[in-house]
Coordinates of C-alpha atoms in Angstrom, one line a residue:
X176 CA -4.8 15.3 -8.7
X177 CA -8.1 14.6 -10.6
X178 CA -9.0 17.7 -13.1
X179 CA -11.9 18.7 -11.7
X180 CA -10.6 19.6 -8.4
X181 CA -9.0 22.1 -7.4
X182 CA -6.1 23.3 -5.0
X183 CA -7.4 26.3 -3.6
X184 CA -7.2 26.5 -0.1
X185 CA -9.8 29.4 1.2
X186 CA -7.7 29.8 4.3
X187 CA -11.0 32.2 5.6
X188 CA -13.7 29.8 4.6
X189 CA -12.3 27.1 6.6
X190 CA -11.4 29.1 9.4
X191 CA -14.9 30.1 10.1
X192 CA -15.8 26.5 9.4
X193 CA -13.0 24.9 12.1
X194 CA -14.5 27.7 14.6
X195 CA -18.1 26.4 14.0
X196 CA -17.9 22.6 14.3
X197 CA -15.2 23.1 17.1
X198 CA -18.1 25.3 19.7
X199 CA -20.7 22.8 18.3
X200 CA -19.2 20.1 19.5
X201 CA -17.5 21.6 22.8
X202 CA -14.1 20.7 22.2
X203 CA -11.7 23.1 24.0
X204 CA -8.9 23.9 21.4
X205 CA -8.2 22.2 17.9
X206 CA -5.6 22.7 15.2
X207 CA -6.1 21.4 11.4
X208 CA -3.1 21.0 8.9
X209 CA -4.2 20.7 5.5
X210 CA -2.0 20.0 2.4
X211 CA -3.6 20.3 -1.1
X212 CA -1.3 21.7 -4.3
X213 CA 2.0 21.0 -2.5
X214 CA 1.3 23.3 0.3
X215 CA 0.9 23.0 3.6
X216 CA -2.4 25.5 5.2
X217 CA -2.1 25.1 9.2
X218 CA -5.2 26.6 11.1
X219 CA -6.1 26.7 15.1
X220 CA -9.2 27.6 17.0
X221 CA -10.2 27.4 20.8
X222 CA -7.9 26.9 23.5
X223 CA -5.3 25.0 25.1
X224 CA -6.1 24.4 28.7
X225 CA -10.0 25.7 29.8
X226 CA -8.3 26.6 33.6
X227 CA -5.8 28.5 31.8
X228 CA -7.2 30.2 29.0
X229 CA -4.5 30.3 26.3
X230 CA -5.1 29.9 22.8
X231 CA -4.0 27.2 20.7
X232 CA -2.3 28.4 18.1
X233 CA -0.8 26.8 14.8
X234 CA 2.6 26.0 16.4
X235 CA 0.9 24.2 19.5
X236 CA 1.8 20.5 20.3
X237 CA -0.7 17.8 21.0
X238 CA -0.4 14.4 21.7
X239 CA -0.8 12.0 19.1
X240 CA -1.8 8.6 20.8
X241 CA -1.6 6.0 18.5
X242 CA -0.8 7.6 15.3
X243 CA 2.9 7.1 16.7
X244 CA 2.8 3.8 15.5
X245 CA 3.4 5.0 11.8
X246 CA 6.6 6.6 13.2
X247 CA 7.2 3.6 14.6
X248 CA 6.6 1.7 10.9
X249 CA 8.8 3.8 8.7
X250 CA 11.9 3.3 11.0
X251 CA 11.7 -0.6 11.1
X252 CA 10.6 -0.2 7.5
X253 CA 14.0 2.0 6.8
X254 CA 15.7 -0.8 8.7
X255 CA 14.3 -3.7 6.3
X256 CA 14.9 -1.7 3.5
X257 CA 18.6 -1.6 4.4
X258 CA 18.8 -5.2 4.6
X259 CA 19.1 -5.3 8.5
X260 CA 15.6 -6.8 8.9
X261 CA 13.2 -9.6 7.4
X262 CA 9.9 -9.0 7.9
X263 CA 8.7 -12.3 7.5
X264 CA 11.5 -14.0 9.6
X265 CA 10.3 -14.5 13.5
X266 CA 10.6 -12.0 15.7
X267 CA 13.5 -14.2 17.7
X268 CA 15.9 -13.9 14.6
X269 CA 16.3 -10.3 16.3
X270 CA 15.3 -10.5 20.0
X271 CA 16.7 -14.0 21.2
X272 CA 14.7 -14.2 24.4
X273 CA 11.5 -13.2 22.6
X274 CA 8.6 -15.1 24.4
X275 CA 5.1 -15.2 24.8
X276 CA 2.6 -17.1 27.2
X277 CA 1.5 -19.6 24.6
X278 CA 5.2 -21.1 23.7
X279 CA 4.1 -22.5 20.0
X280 CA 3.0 -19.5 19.0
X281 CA 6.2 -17.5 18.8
X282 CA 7.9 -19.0 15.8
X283 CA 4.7 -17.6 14.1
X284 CA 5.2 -13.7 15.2
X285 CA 6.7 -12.1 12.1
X286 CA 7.7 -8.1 12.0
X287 CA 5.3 -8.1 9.1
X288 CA 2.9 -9.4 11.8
X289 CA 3.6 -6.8 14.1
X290 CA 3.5 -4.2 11.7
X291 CA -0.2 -5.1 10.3
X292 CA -1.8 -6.2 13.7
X293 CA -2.0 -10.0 12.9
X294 CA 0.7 -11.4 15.5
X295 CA -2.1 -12.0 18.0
X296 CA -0.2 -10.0 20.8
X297 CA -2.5 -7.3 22.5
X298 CA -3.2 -4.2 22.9
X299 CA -3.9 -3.0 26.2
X300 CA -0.9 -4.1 28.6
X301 CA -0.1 -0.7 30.1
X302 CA 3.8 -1.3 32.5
X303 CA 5.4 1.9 33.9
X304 CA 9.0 0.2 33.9
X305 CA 10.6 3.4 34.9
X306 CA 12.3 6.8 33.0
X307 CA 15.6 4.7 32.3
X308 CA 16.9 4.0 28.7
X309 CA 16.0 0.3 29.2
X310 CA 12.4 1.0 29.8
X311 CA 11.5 -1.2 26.2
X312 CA 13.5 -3.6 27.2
X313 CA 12.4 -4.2 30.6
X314 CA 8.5 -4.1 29.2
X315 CA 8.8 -6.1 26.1
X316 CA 10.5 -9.0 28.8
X317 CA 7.3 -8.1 31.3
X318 CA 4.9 -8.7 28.5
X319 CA 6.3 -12.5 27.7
X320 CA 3.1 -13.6 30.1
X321 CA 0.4 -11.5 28.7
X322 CA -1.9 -14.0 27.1
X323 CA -2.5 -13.1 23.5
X324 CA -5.6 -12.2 22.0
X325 CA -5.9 -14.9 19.0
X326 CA -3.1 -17.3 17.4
X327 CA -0.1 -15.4 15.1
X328 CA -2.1 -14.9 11.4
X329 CA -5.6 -16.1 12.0
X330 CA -7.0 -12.1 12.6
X331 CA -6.7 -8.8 13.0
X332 CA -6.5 -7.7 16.6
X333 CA -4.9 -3.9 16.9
X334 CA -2.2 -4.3 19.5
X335 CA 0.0 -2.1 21.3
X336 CA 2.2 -4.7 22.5
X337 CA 3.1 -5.6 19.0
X338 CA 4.7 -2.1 18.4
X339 CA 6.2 -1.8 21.6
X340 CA 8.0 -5.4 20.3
X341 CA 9.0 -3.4 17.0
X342 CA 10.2 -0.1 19.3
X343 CA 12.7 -2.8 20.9
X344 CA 14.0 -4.0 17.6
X345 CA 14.5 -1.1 16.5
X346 CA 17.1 0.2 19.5
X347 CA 19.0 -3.1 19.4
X348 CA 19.6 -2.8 15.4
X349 CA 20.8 0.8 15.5
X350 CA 22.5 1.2 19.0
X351 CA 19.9 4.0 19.9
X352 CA 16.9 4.3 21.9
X353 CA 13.5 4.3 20.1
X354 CA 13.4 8.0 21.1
X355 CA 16.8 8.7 20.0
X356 CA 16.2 7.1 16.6
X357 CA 13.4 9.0 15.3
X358 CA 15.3 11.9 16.0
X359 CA 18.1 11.1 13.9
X360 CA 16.5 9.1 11.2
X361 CA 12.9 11.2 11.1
X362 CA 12.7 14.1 12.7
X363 CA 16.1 16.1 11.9
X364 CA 16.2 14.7 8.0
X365 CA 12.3 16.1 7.8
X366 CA 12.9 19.2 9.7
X367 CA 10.0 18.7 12.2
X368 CA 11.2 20.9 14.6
X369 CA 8.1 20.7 16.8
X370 CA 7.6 17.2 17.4
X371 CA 9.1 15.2 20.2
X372 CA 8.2 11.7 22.4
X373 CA 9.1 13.1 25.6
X374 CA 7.1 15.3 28.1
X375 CA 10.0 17.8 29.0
X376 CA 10.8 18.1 25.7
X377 CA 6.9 19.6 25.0
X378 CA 7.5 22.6 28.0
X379 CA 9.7 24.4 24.9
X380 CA 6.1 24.4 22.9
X381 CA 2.7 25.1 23.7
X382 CA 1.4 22.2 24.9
X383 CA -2.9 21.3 24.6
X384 CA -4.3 19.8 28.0
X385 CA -6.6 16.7 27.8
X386 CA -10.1 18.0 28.7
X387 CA -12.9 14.9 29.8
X388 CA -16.7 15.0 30.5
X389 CA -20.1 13.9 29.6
X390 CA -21.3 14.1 25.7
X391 CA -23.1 17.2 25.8
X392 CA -21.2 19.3 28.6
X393 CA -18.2 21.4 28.1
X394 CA -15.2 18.8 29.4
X395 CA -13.2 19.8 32.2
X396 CA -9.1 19.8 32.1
X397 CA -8.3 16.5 32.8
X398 CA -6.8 15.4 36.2
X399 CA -3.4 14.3 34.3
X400 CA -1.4 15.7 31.5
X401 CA -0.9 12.1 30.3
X402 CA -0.7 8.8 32.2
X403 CA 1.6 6.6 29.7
X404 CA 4.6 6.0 31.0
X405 CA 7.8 5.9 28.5
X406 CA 7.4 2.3 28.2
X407 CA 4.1 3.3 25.8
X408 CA 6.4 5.3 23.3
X409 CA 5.8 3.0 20.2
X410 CA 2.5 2.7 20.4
X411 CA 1.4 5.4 21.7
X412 CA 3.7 8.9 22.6
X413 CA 4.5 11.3 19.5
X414 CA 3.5 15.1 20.4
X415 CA 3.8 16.9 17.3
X416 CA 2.2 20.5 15.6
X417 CA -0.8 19.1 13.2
X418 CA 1.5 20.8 10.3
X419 CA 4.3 18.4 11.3
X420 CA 2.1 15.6 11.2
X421 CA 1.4 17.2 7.3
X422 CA 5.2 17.1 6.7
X423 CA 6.0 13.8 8.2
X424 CA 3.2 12.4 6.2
X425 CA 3.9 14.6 3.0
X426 CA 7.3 12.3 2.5
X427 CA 5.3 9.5 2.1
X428 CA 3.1 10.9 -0.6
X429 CA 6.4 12.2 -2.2
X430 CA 8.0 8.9 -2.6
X431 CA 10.3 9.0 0.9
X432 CA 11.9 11.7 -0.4
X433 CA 12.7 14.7 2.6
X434 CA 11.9 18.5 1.4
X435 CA 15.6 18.7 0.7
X436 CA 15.5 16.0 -1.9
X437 CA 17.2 13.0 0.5
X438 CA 15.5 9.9 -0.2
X439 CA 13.8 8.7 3.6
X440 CA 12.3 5.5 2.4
X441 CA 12.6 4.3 -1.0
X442 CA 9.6 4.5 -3.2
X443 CA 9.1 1.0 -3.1
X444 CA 8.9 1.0 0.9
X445 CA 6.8 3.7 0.6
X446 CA 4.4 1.4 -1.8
X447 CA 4.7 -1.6 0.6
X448 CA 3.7 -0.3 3.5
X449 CA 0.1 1.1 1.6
X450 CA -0.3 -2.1 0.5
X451 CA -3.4 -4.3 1.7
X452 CA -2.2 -7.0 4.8
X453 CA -5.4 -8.1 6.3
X454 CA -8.8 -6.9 6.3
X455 CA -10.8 -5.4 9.4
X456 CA -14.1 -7.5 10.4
X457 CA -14.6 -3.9 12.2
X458 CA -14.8 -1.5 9.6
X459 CA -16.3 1.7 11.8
X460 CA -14.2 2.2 14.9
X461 CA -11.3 3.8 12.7
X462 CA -13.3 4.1 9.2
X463 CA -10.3 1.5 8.3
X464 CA -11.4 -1.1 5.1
X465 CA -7.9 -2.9 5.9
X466 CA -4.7 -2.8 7.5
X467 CA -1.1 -2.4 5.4
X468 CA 2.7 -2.4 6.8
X469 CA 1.3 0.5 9.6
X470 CA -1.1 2.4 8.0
X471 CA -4.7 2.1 8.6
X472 CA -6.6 1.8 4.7
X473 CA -9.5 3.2 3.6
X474 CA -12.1 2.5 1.1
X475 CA -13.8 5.9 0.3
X476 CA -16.8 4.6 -1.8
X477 CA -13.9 3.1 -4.6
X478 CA -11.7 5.8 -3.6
X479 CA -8.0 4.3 -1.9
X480 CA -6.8 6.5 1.2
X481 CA -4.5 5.4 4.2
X482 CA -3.9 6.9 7.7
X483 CA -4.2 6.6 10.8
X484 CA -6.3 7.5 14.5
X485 CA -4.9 8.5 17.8
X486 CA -6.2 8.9 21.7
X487 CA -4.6 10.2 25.1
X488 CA -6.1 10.9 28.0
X489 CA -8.5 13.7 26.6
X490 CA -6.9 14.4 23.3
X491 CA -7.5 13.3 20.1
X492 CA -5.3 13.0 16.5
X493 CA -6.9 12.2 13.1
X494 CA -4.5 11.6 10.0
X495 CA -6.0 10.7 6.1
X496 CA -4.1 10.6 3.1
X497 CA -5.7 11.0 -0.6
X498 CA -2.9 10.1 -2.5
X499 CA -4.1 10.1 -6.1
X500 CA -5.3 13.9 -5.6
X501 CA -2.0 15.0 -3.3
X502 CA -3.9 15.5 -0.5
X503 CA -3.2 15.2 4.0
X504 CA -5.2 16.1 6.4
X505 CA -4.0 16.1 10.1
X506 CA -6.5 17.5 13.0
X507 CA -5.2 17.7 16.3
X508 CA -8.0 17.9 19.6
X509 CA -8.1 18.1 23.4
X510 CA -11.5 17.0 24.4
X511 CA -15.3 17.0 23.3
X512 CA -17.0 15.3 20.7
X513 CA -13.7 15.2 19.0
X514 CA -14.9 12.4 16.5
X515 CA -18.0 14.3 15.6
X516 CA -15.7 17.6 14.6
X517 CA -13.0 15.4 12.7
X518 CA -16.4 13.4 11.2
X519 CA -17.7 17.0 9.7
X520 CA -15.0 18.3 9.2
X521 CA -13.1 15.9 6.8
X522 CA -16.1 14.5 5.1
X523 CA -16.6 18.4 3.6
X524 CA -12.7 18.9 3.5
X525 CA -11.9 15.3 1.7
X526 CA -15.2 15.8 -0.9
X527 CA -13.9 19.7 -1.8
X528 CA -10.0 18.9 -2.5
X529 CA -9.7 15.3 -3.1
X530 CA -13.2 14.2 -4.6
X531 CA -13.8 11.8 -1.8
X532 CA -17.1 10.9 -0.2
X533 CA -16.7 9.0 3.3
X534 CA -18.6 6.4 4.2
X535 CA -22.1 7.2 6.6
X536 CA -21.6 7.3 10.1
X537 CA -22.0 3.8 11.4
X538 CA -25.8 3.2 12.8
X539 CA -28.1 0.4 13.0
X540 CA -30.9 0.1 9.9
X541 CA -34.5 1.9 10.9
X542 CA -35.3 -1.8 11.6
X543 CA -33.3 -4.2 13.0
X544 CA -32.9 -7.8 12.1
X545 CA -33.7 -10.0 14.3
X546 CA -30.6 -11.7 15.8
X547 CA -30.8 -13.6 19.1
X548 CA -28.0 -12.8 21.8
X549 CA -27.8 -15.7 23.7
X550 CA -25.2 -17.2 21.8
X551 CA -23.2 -14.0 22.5
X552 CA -23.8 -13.7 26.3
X553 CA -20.9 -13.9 28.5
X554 CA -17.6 -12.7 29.4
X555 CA -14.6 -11.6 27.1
X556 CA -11.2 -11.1 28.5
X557 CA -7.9 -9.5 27.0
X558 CA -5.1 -7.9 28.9
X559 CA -6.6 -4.7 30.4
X560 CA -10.1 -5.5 29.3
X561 CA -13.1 -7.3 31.0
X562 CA -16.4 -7.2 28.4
X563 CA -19.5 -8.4 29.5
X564 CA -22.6 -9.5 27.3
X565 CA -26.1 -9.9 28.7
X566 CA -29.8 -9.6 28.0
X567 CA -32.0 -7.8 30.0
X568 CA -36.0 -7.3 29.4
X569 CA -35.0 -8.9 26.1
X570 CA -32.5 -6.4 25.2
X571 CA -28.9 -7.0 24.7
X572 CA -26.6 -5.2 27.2
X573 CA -22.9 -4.6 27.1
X574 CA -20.3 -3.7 30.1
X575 CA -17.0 -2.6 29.0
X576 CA -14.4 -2.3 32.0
X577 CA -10.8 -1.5 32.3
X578 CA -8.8 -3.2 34.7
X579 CA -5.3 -4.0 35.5
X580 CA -2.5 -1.2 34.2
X581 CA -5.6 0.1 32.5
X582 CA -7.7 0.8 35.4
X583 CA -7.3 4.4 35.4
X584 CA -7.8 5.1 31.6
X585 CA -11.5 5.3 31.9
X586 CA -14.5 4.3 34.2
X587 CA -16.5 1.1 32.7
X588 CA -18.9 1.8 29.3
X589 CA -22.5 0.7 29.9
X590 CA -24.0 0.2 26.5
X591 CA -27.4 -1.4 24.8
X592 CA -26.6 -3.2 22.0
X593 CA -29.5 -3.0 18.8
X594 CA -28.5 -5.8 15.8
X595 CA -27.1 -4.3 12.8
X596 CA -25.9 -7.4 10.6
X597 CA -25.0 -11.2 10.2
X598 CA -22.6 -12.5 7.6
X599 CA -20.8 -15.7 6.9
X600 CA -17.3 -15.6 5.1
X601 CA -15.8 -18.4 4.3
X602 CA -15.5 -20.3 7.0
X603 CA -16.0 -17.2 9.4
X604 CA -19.7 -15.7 11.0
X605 CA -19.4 -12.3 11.7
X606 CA -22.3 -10.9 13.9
X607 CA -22.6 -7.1 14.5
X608 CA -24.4 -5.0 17.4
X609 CA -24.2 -1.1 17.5
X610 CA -23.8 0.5 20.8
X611 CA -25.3 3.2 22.3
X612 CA -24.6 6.0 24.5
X613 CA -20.8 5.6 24.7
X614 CA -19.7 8.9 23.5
X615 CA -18.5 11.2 20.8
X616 CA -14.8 10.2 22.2
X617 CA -15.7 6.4 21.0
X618 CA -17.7 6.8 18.2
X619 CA -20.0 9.6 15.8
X620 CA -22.9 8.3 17.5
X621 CA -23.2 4.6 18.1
X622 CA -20.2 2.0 18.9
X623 CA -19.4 -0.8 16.5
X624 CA -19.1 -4.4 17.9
X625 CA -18.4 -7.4 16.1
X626 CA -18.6 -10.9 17.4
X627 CA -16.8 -13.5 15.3
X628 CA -16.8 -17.5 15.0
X629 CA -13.8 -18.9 13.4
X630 CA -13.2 -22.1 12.0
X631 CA -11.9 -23.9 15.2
X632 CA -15.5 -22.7 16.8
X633 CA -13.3 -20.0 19.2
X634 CA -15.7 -16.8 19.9
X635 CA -14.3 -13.3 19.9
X636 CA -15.9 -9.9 20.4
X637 CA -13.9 -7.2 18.9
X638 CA -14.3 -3.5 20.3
X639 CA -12.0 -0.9 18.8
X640 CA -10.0 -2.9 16.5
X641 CA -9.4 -5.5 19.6
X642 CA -10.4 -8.7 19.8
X643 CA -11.2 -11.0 23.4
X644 CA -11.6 -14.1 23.5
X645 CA -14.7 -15.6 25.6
X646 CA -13.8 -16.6 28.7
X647 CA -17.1 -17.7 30.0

C-alpha cells in the first residue's frame, strides 16, 4: 500500500455512511465487505425482504449474478495450470461435438476466447434444461444453433454462453459437476462457508429477496426469488455473504495462496488472468477499461484495478480490487438505485483506502456534437435481444426488448438517445449515444451505447457489454 494511505477502517463512519446512501437511493437491504490492512470489515444495513421485514445482516446471502463467472475462471484456470487444458487450443480439443450455427467459426473459439469474451458466442440464450446433473450438457448441445454475435477474435461481446461452454469443460476434465467442483476446489480450501450455487442450499442462510420498481419509488419484493434455471450456473448463480466474496477475492491478491497457506492458483495464474485480453469499445456499462482471463479491468485515472459486476432478478453485486494498495471491496444489494449507492459509495471508499479516483459518471457533454442517426436506424438482433433505432421529431429513439428465454427478465427499455462522441480507430468507427431514463438498475444516470463499423463494413450496436448485429 502507497505511504500516504492508511488502513484504518472507521467501522462507525462507514456505517452511518452505508445507512445514508442506502435510504437515499431506496434500496431495501445492502451488505459491504471491505478489506484494507489484511482485514476483512463486513457491514449490513436495511432489510432482506420489504413483505417480511427482517434485517440483513452481515452473514446474509445474496445473489451474485454474473460475478460467478470469476468462479468460473479460476477453476478452468486451476485446470490449465495443471496441464489438463490449453487455452489457446479450440474448444473441440475438449468437447468433441462442440458446434455452433456458423460451422467455420468453431475452429476459432479458444478457452482463452471464452474466458475474455472474444469467442463471439452470446450472451443472452436463457434454456431451463431441467434440475438433473446433465443440465450443462444438455444446454451447451441446445446452444449449437444460437447465432453468434460477431466472428471468434474480431470483438468484445460479453457472453454468457461462452461461460456456460467453460462450466462444461470443466465437469468433463474433473468427473464432477460445475457445482460440485467449486466446492471441492474453491469453496472448502477457502473456507467460504456461506457461499453456494444452489437455491436449497441458501434456506440454511439468510437469504435477500429481489425487490423491482420505478427509479424513484421504493421497489416492491419481486414476483420470483430468481428465474435462472441451473443451466445458468456459470455465468450467472453464486450466492455468497459480501465477506465471502472478500475472501474468495483476497486469494487472488495473496498470490493464490488459501488463508491456511495452500497454494489455489499459482502466482503466475494469478498474474495471467489480470492481464489485458481485449479492450471494451464500451467503457461505462461496467466502468471496465479492458477485459483479462475473467476479470473485468479498470483504469482508475492511471490507477490498475480488476473486478467484476453482477445482476439477478432485483439484486445486485459489485466486486473492485486495488491491488497495489491491498485493497477489496464487495457490496451486495436487493433492489433500488443499486448502481447509484455502489457509485457513491466506492468512489469515497476507493479514494480514502486505496488513493483511487473513479472515473465521472458517464453523461453526454453540456453540448452535443452533432452526429446524424440515420446511418444508425434500424434493427439489431442477438439471442434474447431485439434493439430498435429510430428518429422521431429529429431525435434519436431507442427500443430495447427481451424476447425469447429472456422474455420475462424485464419489460422493453424506451430510451432517447443524445450524441456523446465519434472516433475512428484503426480501421474501426466507434459512434456513441447516451440514453436516458433507463434506470439506476442500468446505469448512474444515462445508458451508454456504442455503434461500431468494422473493417468488413458489418454494423453492431453494443448495449451492456453485448454486441448485435443489424439485422435491418
Amino acid at each position: 500500500m502507497p505511504s500516504n494511505l492508511t488502513t484504518a477502517f472507521d467501522t462507525a463512519r462507514w456505517q452511518a455512511r452505508l445507512d445514508a446512501l442506502r435510504a437515499e437511493h431506496r434500496v431495501p437491504g445492502a451488505s459491504l465487505a471491505v478489506l484494507v490492512g489484511g482485514t476483512v470489515h463486513e457491514l449490513a444495513s436495511g432489510v432482506l425482504h420489504r413483505g417480511t421485514g427482517v434485517e440483513a445482516t452481515t452473514d446474509s446471502v445474496f445473489q451474485l449474478g454474473s460475478i460467478a463467472k470469476i468462479y468460473t475462471a479460476t477453476l478452468v484456470m486451476q485446470l490449465a495450470e495443471a496441464g489438463e487444458l490449453d487455452l489457446d487450443a479450440p474448444v473441440t480439443d475438449v468437447l468433441p461435438d462442440f458446434s455452433v450455427a456458423d460451422p467455420e467459426a468453431v475452429q476459432g473459439i479458444t478457452v482463452r476466447r471464452l474466458l475474455s469474451h472474444t469467442s463471439g458466442l452470446t450472451c443472452d440464450f436463457t434454456l431451463d434444461t431441467g434440475r438433473g446433473d446433465d443440465c450443462l450438457a444438455r444446454y451447451v448441445e441446445a446452444a449449437k444453433g444460437v447465432a453468434l454475435d460477431c466472428p471468434p477474435g474480431t470483438a468484445l461481446s460479453y457472453s454468457g454462453i461462452g461461460y456456460n461452454v467453460l462450466g462444461r469443460i470443466i465437469e468433463v476434465l474433473t468427473g464432477l459437476t460445475w457445482d460440485e467442483a467449486l466446492k471441492q476446489r474453491l469453496f472448502e480450501p477457502l473456507g467460504l462457508e456461506r457461499t453456494m450455487t444452489l437455491p436449497e442450499e441458501a434456506l440454511r442462510f439468510r437469504v435477500a429477496m429481489g425487490h423491482l420498481g420505478e427509479p424513484g419509488q421504493d421497489p416492491e419484493p419481486a414476483p420470483a426469488w430468481d428465474l435462472m434455471p441451473r443451466s445458468a450456473g456459470p455465468y450467472g448463480r453464486v450466492i455468497a455473504s459480501a465477506g465471502d466474496i472478500v475472501r474468495f477475492a483476497r486469494m487472488h491478491l495473496d498470490g493464490g495462496v488459501a488463508p491456511d497457506g495452500a497454494p489455489v492458483l499459482a502466482p503466475g495464474t494469478v498474474a495471467a488472468m489480470q492481464r489485458r485480453e481485449a479492450d471494451c469499445p464500451d467503457k461505462w456499462s461496467v466502468s471496465a477499461d479492458g477485459w483479462g482471463l475473467g476479470w473485468s479491468l479498470y483504469d482508475w485515472n492511471g490507477v490498475r484495478g480488476y473486478g467484476h459486476d453482477g445482476a439477478s432478478i432485483g439484486q445486485y453485486a459489485y466486486l473492485r480490487v486495488a491491488p497495489e494498495a491491498g485493497v477489496a471491496i464487495a457490496l451486495t444489494t436487493n433492489g433500488g438505485g443499486a448502481r447509484l449507492l455502489y457509485a457513491e459509495l466506492f468512489r469515497e471508499l476507493l479514494d480514502e483506502l486505496a488513493g483511487v479516483r473513479m472515473p465521472d459518471a458517464f453523461a453526454p457533454p453540456a453540448v452535443p456534437p452533432a452526429v446524424e442517426l440515420a446511418p444508425f436506424a434500424g434493427t439489431y438482433t442477438r439471442a434474447g435481444v431485439v434493439i430498435t433505432i429510430s428518429e422521431h421529431d429529429g431525435a434519436g429513439r431507442l427500443v430495447y426488448e427481451f424476447v425469447d428465454g429472456m422474455k420475462d427478465f424485464s419489460p422493453p427499455i424506451e430510451a432517447e438517445l443524445v450524441p456523446v462522441s465519434r472516433a475512428v480507430s484503426g480501421t474501426t468507427t466507434e459512434t456513441v449515444f447516451a440514453a436516458s431514463g433507463v434506470g439506476a438498475a442500468f446505469s448512474e444516470d444515462w445508458m451508454p451505447v456504442v455503434f461500431t463499423t468494422m473493417a468488413d463494413g458489418s454494423h453492431y450496436c453494443c448495449i451492456g457489454m453485448r454486441a448485435a448485429p443489424k439485422a435491418a
